[in-house]
Amino acid sequence: EIYWFDAKNDPIIDYDGWREKDAGVSWCEYYCHWSPKGSYLATLVPARGVILWSGSNYEKTGRFVAPDVKTVLFSPQENYIITNNMRRDDETAIKVYHIQSGKLLRTFPLYPKGFPMEEDIPPPPFQWSYDDNYVARMGTDLISIYATPEMGLLDKKSLLAEGIHEFQWSPKANILACWAPEQNNSPAHVDLIEIPSREKLRQKNLFNVSNCNMVFHPDGDYLAVKVTRHTKSKKTFYNNIELFRLRDQGIPVEMLDIKDAVMALAFEPRGSRFAMIHAENPSASKVNVSFYDMMKKTEVISVAKKGAKKGQQQKQIQVVAELNLVETLQGKQCNVLFWSPAGSTIILASLGDTASGTLEFYDVNTKSLTIKEHYRANQVLWDPAGRTVATCVSQPVEGGHFKFA
């Protein structure tokens, strides 16, 4: 069932599949998935594949053959869709389709050639560039990048990336961020690589590294890398944050030292702030949430040299590229952060079966705080406009949801 909700009235059913019910067929048997811009709704019927619906009347606009399909992935501009049946024995487990024409462009096995197929190692996912021009997947010591619409390997060769552990596309540019751990007496490093030129825009070497976690700003302005380091004995671990300014010349990097363990970090959309959850012990029941700004406002006093105000002091506000601590909220019970797509408001959520289900709505500008609760909630979903939030309890058999305006 599809509901219409305008944040002013109660949700109402927009379409419940009545045409399919009258025809005695099922329009969804597994799960459904919206495309990034909301133009399509994909429903999965494993025996028939993936069906796309669109328009105000939810007309069937496409069907893609994908036996035993388990997941789908739309490209950001909604030109392509990837289906996956998660079968290790199927050389065509992954299929790439062009949505408008329905043409099958290429198939792939679940794991790339040479990648370890162990039970505890999930298959490396395909990731789209922001403009749909490329789709890439990590392999062993390489990244395979395919150019659309032909889906041929870019320059007929993969991008070499020795020891690569993870990569991500920038949300707003054809730039790859990837990191690799220390090996063969070489330090760990984070690389920023422009595609299709393969030019290395920036490399940051890191030492005594146990793990890295990368987080892009939604507009691609910044990249935060949470680095988990160890002492020489490898018995003590500590964190620091490497902050890349992608819009600035030379991509300068700032390091933020954190004595605490950092459990989560999230950038504010449409802004320059980020929030992070930290505590002395990662299993602590009470944590702190700190807010930082990548830009700093400073007051500059100047003396007027001309006009009626000549000789008088004038105050001006200048914004400079300097990291600064905005504030720290102490003694919170949360483990996940969810910024509103509109910015300013953030949810400090305590999610999971053993968590309290507390949801603190905090406005960073006005400092106002509203507390709600949804026991055992494990999902939080903002609507794209930032007006409403859905919190969900997802379970194999039963489920529930609340909405807060």
Coordinates of C-alpha atoms in Angstrom, one line a residue:
E1 CA 0.0 0.0 0.0
I2 CA 1.2 3.5 -0.9
Y3 CA 0.2 6.4 1.4
W4 CA 0.0 10.1 0.7
F5 CA 1.2 12.3 3.6
D6 CA 1.4 16.1 3.4
A7 CA 2.5 16.6 7.1
K8 CA -0.7 18.4 7.8
N9 CA -3.3 15.6 7.8
D10 CA -3.3 11.9 8.6
P11 CA -1.8 9.6 6.0
I12 CA -4.3 8.4 3.4
I13 CA -4.0 5.5 0.9
D14 CA -2.9 6.7 -2.5
Y15 CA -2.8 3.3 -4.2
D16 CA -3.3 -0.2 -2.8
G17 CA -2.8 -2.3 -5.9
W18 CA -6.5 -2.7 -6.6
R19 CA -6.0 -3.3 -10.3
E20 CA -3.6 -6.2 -9.6
K21 CA -6.0 -7.6 -6.9
D22 CA -8.9 -7.5 -9.4
A23 CA -6.7 -9.4 -12.0
G24 CA -5.7 -11.9 -9.4
V25 CA -2.0 -11.1 -9.5
S26 CA 0.5 -9.9 -7.0
W27 CA 2.3 -6.6 -7.6
C28 CA 4.8 -7.2 -4.8
E29 CA 6.0 -10.3 -3.0
Y30 CA 9.4 -9.4 -1.6
Y31 CA 9.9 -5.7 -1.0
C32 CA 9.6 -2.3 -2.7
H33 CA 12.1 0.4 -3.4
W34 CA 11.7 4.1 -4.4
S35 CA 14.0 5.6 -7.0
P36 CA 16.2 8.5 -5.8
K37 CA 14.0 11.2 -7.2
G38 CA 10.7 9.4 -6.6
S39 CA 9.9 8.9 -10.3
Y40 CA 9.6 5.1 -10.0
L41 CA 8.5 2.5 -7.5
A42 CA 10.2 -0.8 -7.9
T43 CA 8.4 -3.9 -6.6
L44 CA 10.1 -7.3 -6.4
V45 CA 8.4 -10.5 -7.5
P46 CA 11.2 -13.1 -7.5
A47 CA 9.4 -15.4 -9.9
R48 CA 8.9 -12.5 -12.4
G49 CA 11.7 -10.1 -11.6
V50 CA 11.5 -6.3 -11.0
I51 CA 8.4 -4.3 -12.0
L52 CA 8.5 -0.5 -12.2
W53 CA 5.5 1.7 -11.5
S54 CA 5.2 5.5 -12.2
G55 CA 2.8 8.3 -12.7
S56 CA -0.1 9.5 -10.6
N57 CA -2.0 6.3 -11.2
Y58 CA 1.0 4.0 -10.6
E59 CA 0.9 2.5 -14.1
K60 CA 3.3 -0.3 -14.9
T61 CA 6.2 1.3 -16.9
G62 CA 8.8 -1.5 -17.0
R63 CA 9.6 -5.1 -16.2
F64 CA 13.1 -6.5 -15.9
V65 CA 13.8 -10.2 -16.0
A66 CA 15.7 -11.1 -12.8
P67 CA 15.0 -14.6 -11.4
D68 CA 15.2 -14.9 -7.6
V69 CA 15.9 -11.1 -7.4
K70 CA 16.8 -10.0 -3.8
T71 CA 17.9 -6.4 -4.2
V72 CA 17.8 -3.5 -6.6
L73 CA 20.0 -0.3 -6.9
F74 CA 18.9 2.7 -8.9
S75 CA 21.4 5.1 -10.4
P76 CA 21.2 8.6 -8.9
Q77 CA 19.8 10.2 -12.0
E78 CA 17.3 7.3 -12.5
N79 CA 18.7 6.2 -15.9
Y80 CA 19.8 2.7 -14.8
I81 CA 18.8 -0.1 -12.4
I82 CA 20.9 -3.0 -11.1
T83 CA 19.3 -6.2 -9.9
N84 CA 20.9 -8.8 -7.8
N85 CA 19.8 -12.3 -6.8
M86 CA 22.7 -12.8 -4.3
R87 CA 23.5 -16.3 -5.7
R88 CA 27.1 -17.4 -5.6
D89 CA 26.5 -20.1 -8.3
D90 CA 25.1 -17.7 -10.9
E91 CA 27.5 -16.0 -13.3
T92 CA 24.7 -13.5 -14.2
A93 CA 23.7 -12.8 -10.6
I94 CA 23.9 -9.1 -11.2
K95 CA 22.2 -7.4 -14.1
V96 CA 22.5 -3.8 -15.3
Y97 CA 19.4 -2.4 -17.2
H98 CA 18.7 0.8 -19.0
I99 CA 15.4 1.9 -17.6
Q100 CA 13.9 3.8 -20.5
S101 CA 14.6 1.2 -23.2
G102 CA 14.5 -1.9 -20.9
K103 CA 17.8 -3.1 -22.5
L104 CA 20.0 -5.4 -20.5
L105 CA 23.5 -3.7 -20.7
R106 CA 25.7 -6.2 -18.9
T107 CA 25.8 -9.0 -16.3
F108 CA 28.2 -9.8 -13.6
P109 CA 28.9 -12.7 -11.1
L110 CA 28.2 -11.9 -7.4
Y111 CA 31.9 -11.7 -6.7
P112 CA 34.6 -10.2 -9.0
K113 CA 37.3 -12.5 -10.3
G114 CA 39.9 -13.3 -7.7
F115 CA 37.9 -11.8 -4.8
P116 CA 37.7 -14.2 -1.7
M117 CA 34.3 -15.9 -1.6
E118 CA 34.2 -16.7 2.1
E119 CA 30.9 -16.8 4.1
D120 CA 31.9 -14.0 6.4
I121 CA 33.0 -11.7 3.5
P122 CA 30.1 -10.0 1.7
P123 CA 30.3 -9.3 -2.0
P124 CA 31.7 -5.9 -2.8
P125 CA 28.8 -3.7 -3.9
F126 CA 28.5 -1.7 -7.1
Q127 CA 28.5 2.1 -6.6
W128 CA 27.2 4.8 -9.0
S129 CA 28.8 8.1 -9.7
Y130 CA 26.6 11.1 -9.0
D131 CA 25.9 11.8 -12.7
D132 CA 25.3 8.1 -13.8
N133 CA 28.3 8.2 -16.1
Y134 CA 30.2 5.5 -14.2
V135 CA 29.5 2.5 -12.0
A136 CA 32.3 0.9 -10.0
R137 CA 33.1 -2.1 -7.9
M138 CA 36.1 -3.0 -5.7
G139 CA 38.2 -6.1 -6.5
T140 CA 41.4 -7.4 -5.1
D141 CA 44.0 -4.5 -5.3
L142 CA 41.8 -2.7 -7.8
I143 CA 38.7 -0.8 -8.6
S144 CA 36.8 -1.7 -11.8
I145 CA 35.0 1.3 -13.3
Y146 CA 32.5 0.9 -16.1
A147 CA 31.4 3.7 -18.3
T148 CA 27.7 4.1 -19.3
P149 CA 25.8 3.5 -21.5
E150 CA 28.1 0.9 -23.2
M151 CA 29.2 -0.6 -19.8
G152 CA 32.7 -1.2 -21.0
L153 CA 35.7 -1.1 -18.6
L154 CA 37.0 2.5 -18.5
D155 CA 40.1 2.7 -20.7
K156 CA 39.9 -1.1 -20.9
K157 CA 41.7 -1.5 -17.6
S158 CA 40.9 -1.4 -13.9
L159 CA 42.2 1.3 -11.6
L160 CA 45.1 -0.2 -9.6
A161 CA 44.7 0.3 -5.9
E162 CA 47.1 -2.0 -3.9
G163 CA 45.6 -3.2 -0.7
I164 CA 42.4 -1.2 -1.1
H165 CA 39.9 -1.7 1.7
E166 CA 37.1 0.6 0.8
F167 CA 36.1 3.3 -1.7
Q168 CA 33.3 5.9 -2.1
W169 CA 32.2 8.3 -4.8
S170 CA 31.8 12.0 -4.0
P171 CA 28.1 12.8 -4.0
K172 CA 28.7 15.8 -6.3
A173 CA 31.8 15.1 -8.4
N174 CA 33.5 12.2 -10.3
I175 CA 36.0 11.8 -7.5
L176 CA 36.8 8.5 -5.8
A177 CA 37.9 8.4 -2.2
C178 CA 39.6 5.2 -1.1
W179 CA 41.8 4.0 1.7
A180 CA 44.3 1.1 2.1
P181 CA 45.9 -0.2 5.3
E182 CA 49.6 -0.5 6.0
Q183 CA 51.5 -3.2 4.1
N184 CA 55.0 -4.0 3.0
N185 CA 56.5 -1.2 5.1
S186 CA 54.3 1.3 3.4
P187 CA 51.9 3.5 5.5
A188 CA 48.2 3.4 5.3
H189 CA 46.8 6.1 3.0
V190 CA 43.7 7.9 1.9
D191 CA 43.6 8.8 -1.8
L192 CA 41.3 11.2 -3.8
I193 CA 41.3 10.3 -7.5
E194 CA 39.6 12.1 -10.3
I195 CA 37.7 10.1 -12.9
P196 CA 38.2 9.6 -15.9
S197 CA 41.7 11.1 -15.8
R198 CA 42.8 8.9 -12.9
E199 CA 44.7 11.9 -11.5
K200 CA 45.5 11.6 -7.8
L201 CA 44.3 14.9 -6.4
R202 CA 45.4 14.2 -2.8
Q203 CA 47.1 11.5 -0.8
K204 CA 47.2 11.5 3.0
N205 CA 49.6 9.0 4.6
L206 CA 48.6 7.6 8.0
F207 CA 50.6 5.5 10.5
N208 CA 49.7 2.9 13.2
V209 CA 46.2 2.5 11.6
S210 CA 43.8 -0.3 12.6
N211 CA 40.8 1.0 10.6
C212 CA 39.3 3.9 8.7
N213 CA 35.7 5.1 8.2
M214 CA 35.0 7.6 5.5
V215 CA 32.0 10.1 5.5
F216 CA 31.3 12.6 2.7
H217 CA 29.4 15.8 3.1
P218 CA 26.1 15.5 1.1
D219 CA 27.3 18.3 -1.2
G220 CA 30.8 16.8 -1.6
D221 CA 32.4 19.9 0.1
Y222 CA 34.2 17.9 2.8
L223 CA 35.4 14.3 3.5
A224 CA 35.8 13.1 7.1
V225 CA 37.9 10.1 7.7
K226 CA 37.7 8.6 11.2
V227 CA 41.0 6.9 11.8
T228 CA 41.3 4.3 14.5
R229 CA 45.0 4.1 15.6
H230 CA 46.9 1.8 17.9
T231 CA 50.0 2.2 20.0
K232 CA 53.1 0.2 19.2
S233 CA 51.9 -2.6 21.5
K234 CA 48.6 -2.6 19.6
K235 CA 46.8 -2.9 23.0
T236 CA 45.5 0.7 23.2
F237 CA 43.3 2.3 20.5
Y238 CA 42.5 6.0 19.9
N239 CA 40.8 8.1 17.3
N240 CA 41.5 11.1 15.2
I241 CA 39.5 12.7 12.4
E242 CA 41.2 13.7 9.1
L243 CA 39.1 16.5 7.4
F244 CA 39.6 17.1 3.7
R245 CA 38.4 20.4 2.2
L246 CA 37.6 19.4 -1.4
R247 CA 36.5 22.8 -2.7
D248 CA 39.7 24.5 -1.6
Q249 CA 42.9 24.7 -3.7
G250 CA 45.2 21.8 -3.0
I251 CA 42.6 20.1 -0.9
P252 CA 44.0 21.0 2.5
V253 CA 43.6 18.5 5.4
E254 CA 43.0 19.3 9.0
M255 CA 43.4 16.8 11.9
L256 CA 41.1 16.7 14.8
D257 CA 42.5 14.8 17.8
I258 CA 39.9 13.0 19.9
K259 CA 40.9 11.3 23.1
D260 CA 37.5 9.5 23.3
A261 CA 36.2 6.7 21.1
V262 CA 34.1 8.0 18.2
M263 CA 31.0 6.0 17.5
A264 CA 29.3 8.0 14.8
L265 CA 29.8 11.1 12.6
A266 CA 27.5 12.9 10.3
F267 CA 27.6 16.1 8.2
E268 CA 24.8 18.7 8.2
P269 CA 23.2 19.0 4.7
R270 CA 23.2 22.5 3.3
G271 CA 25.8 23.6 5.9
S272 CA 29.3 23.3 7.1
R273 CA 28.8 21.7 10.5
F274 CA 29.1 18.1 11.6
A275 CA 28.1 16.1 14.7
M276 CA 29.8 13.2 16.3
I277 CA 29.0 10.8 19.2
H278 CA 32.0 10.0 21.4
A279 CA 32.7 8.6 24.9
E280 CA 35.7 7.4 26.8
N281 CA 34.5 3.9 26.4
P282 CA 32.7 2.7 23.2
S283 CA 30.3 0.6 25.3
A284 CA 29.4 3.5 27.6
S285 CA 25.7 4.0 28.4
K286 CA 26.1 7.8 28.5
V287 CA 27.8 9.6 25.6
N288 CA 28.7 13.1 24.5
V289 CA 27.6 14.7 21.2
S290 CA 29.9 17.4 19.9
F291 CA 29.1 19.8 17.0
Y292 CA 31.9 21.3 14.9
D293 CA 31.9 23.8 12.1
M294 CA 34.3 23.7 9.2
M295 CA 33.9 27.5 8.8
K296 CA 34.5 30.1 11.6
K297 CA 32.9 33.5 11.9
T298 CA 35.2 36.2 13.2
E299 CA 34.6 39.8 13.9
V300 CA 36.9 42.2 12.1
I301 CA 37.1 45.9 13.1
S302 CA 38.2 48.3 10.4
V303 CA 38.4 52.1 10.2
A304 CA 36.5 53.9 7.5
K305 CA 38.8 55.9 5.2
K306 CA 36.2 57.8 3.1
G307 CA 32.8 59.4 3.4
A308 CA 30.8 60.7 6.3
K309 CA 32.0 57.9 8.5
K310 CA 35.7 58.5 7.9
G311 CA 37.7 57.7 10.9
Q312 CA 35.0 55.7 12.6
Q313 CA 35.4 52.0 13.5
Q314 CA 33.2 49.5 11.7
K315 CA 32.5 45.9 12.6
Q316 CA 32.3 43.2 10.0
I317 CA 31.7 39.5 10.2
Q318 CA 34.2 37.4 8.2
V319 CA 33.9 33.7 7.5
V320 CA 37.2 31.8 7.3
A321 CA 38.0 28.2 6.6
E322 CA 38.9 27.1 10.2
L323 CA 37.6 24.2 12.2
N324 CA 36.0 25.2 15.5
L325 CA 34.0 23.5 18.2
V326 CA 30.4 24.8 18.4
E327 CA 29.2 23.0 21.5
T328 CA 29.1 19.6 23.3
L329 CA 26.0 18.0 24.7
Q330 CA 26.9 15.7 27.6
G331 CA 25.3 12.6 29.1
K332 CA 23.2 11.6 26.1
Q333 CA 21.7 8.1 25.4
C334 CA 22.2 7.8 21.6
N335 CA 24.1 5.7 19.1
V336 CA 23.0 7.1 15.7
L337 CA 22.7 10.6 14.3
F338 CA 20.2 11.7 11.6
W339 CA 20.3 15.3 10.3
S340 CA 17.3 16.8 8.7
P341 CA 17.7 17.2 4.9
A342 CA 16.9 20.8 5.5
G343 CA 19.7 21.2 8.0
S344 CA 19.6 22.8 11.5
T345 CA 17.7 19.9 13.2
I346 CA 19.3 16.6 14.1
I347 CA 17.9 13.5 15.8
L348 CA 20.0 11.9 18.5
A349 CA 18.6 8.4 18.3
S350 CA 19.0 5.4 20.6
L351 CA 18.2 2.5 18.3
G352 CA 18.2 -1.3 18.6
D353 CA 16.6 -4.1 20.6
T354 CA 18.6 -3.3 23.7
A355 CA 18.4 0.5 23.4
S356 CA 15.9 2.8 25.0
G357 CA 14.3 4.0 21.8
T358 CA 14.8 7.6 22.8
L359 CA 14.6 10.2 20.0
E360 CA 15.9 13.7 20.8
F361 CA 15.1 16.3 18.2
Y362 CA 17.7 19.1 18.7
D363 CA 17.8 22.4 16.8
V364 CA 21.4 23.4 16.6
N365 CA 20.5 27.0 15.8
T366 CA 17.9 27.7 18.5
K367 CA 19.1 25.1 21.0
S368 CA 15.6 23.8 21.4
L369 CA 15.1 20.1 22.3
T370 CA 12.1 17.8 21.9
I371 CA 12.2 14.3 23.2
K372 CA 10.1 11.4 21.8
E373 CA 10.3 7.6 22.3
H374 CA 9.7 4.6 20.1
Y375 CA 10.7 1.4 22.0
R376 CA 12.9 -1.0 20.0
A377 CA 12.9 1.2 16.9
N378 CA 15.7 0.3 14.5
Q379 CA 15.2 2.7 11.6
V380 CA 14.7 6.4 11.2
L381 CA 13.7 8.0 7.9
W382 CA 13.4 11.7 7.1
D383 CA 11.2 12.8 4.2
P384 CA 13.3 14.6 1.5
A385 CA 11.9 18.0 2.5
G386 CA 12.8 17.6 6.2
R387 CA 9.2 18.1 7.4
T388 CA 8.4 14.7 8.8
V389 CA 10.2 11.6 10.2
A390 CA 9.2 7.9 10.2
T391 CA 10.6 5.7 12.9
C392 CA 10.2 1.9 12.4
V393 CA 10.5 -1.4 14.1
S394 CA 11.6 -3.8 11.4
Q395 CA 11.3 -7.5 12.2
P396 CA 11.0 -10.7 10.1
V397 CA 7.3 -11.2 11.1
E398 CA 5.8 -8.1 12.6
G399 CA 6.5 -4.4 12.4
G400 CA 5.3 -1.0 13.5
H401 CA 5.9 2.6 12.7
F402 CA 5.3 6.1 14.2
K403 CA 5.6 9.4 12.4
F404 CA 6.5 12.7 14.1
A405 CA 5.9 16.1 12.6

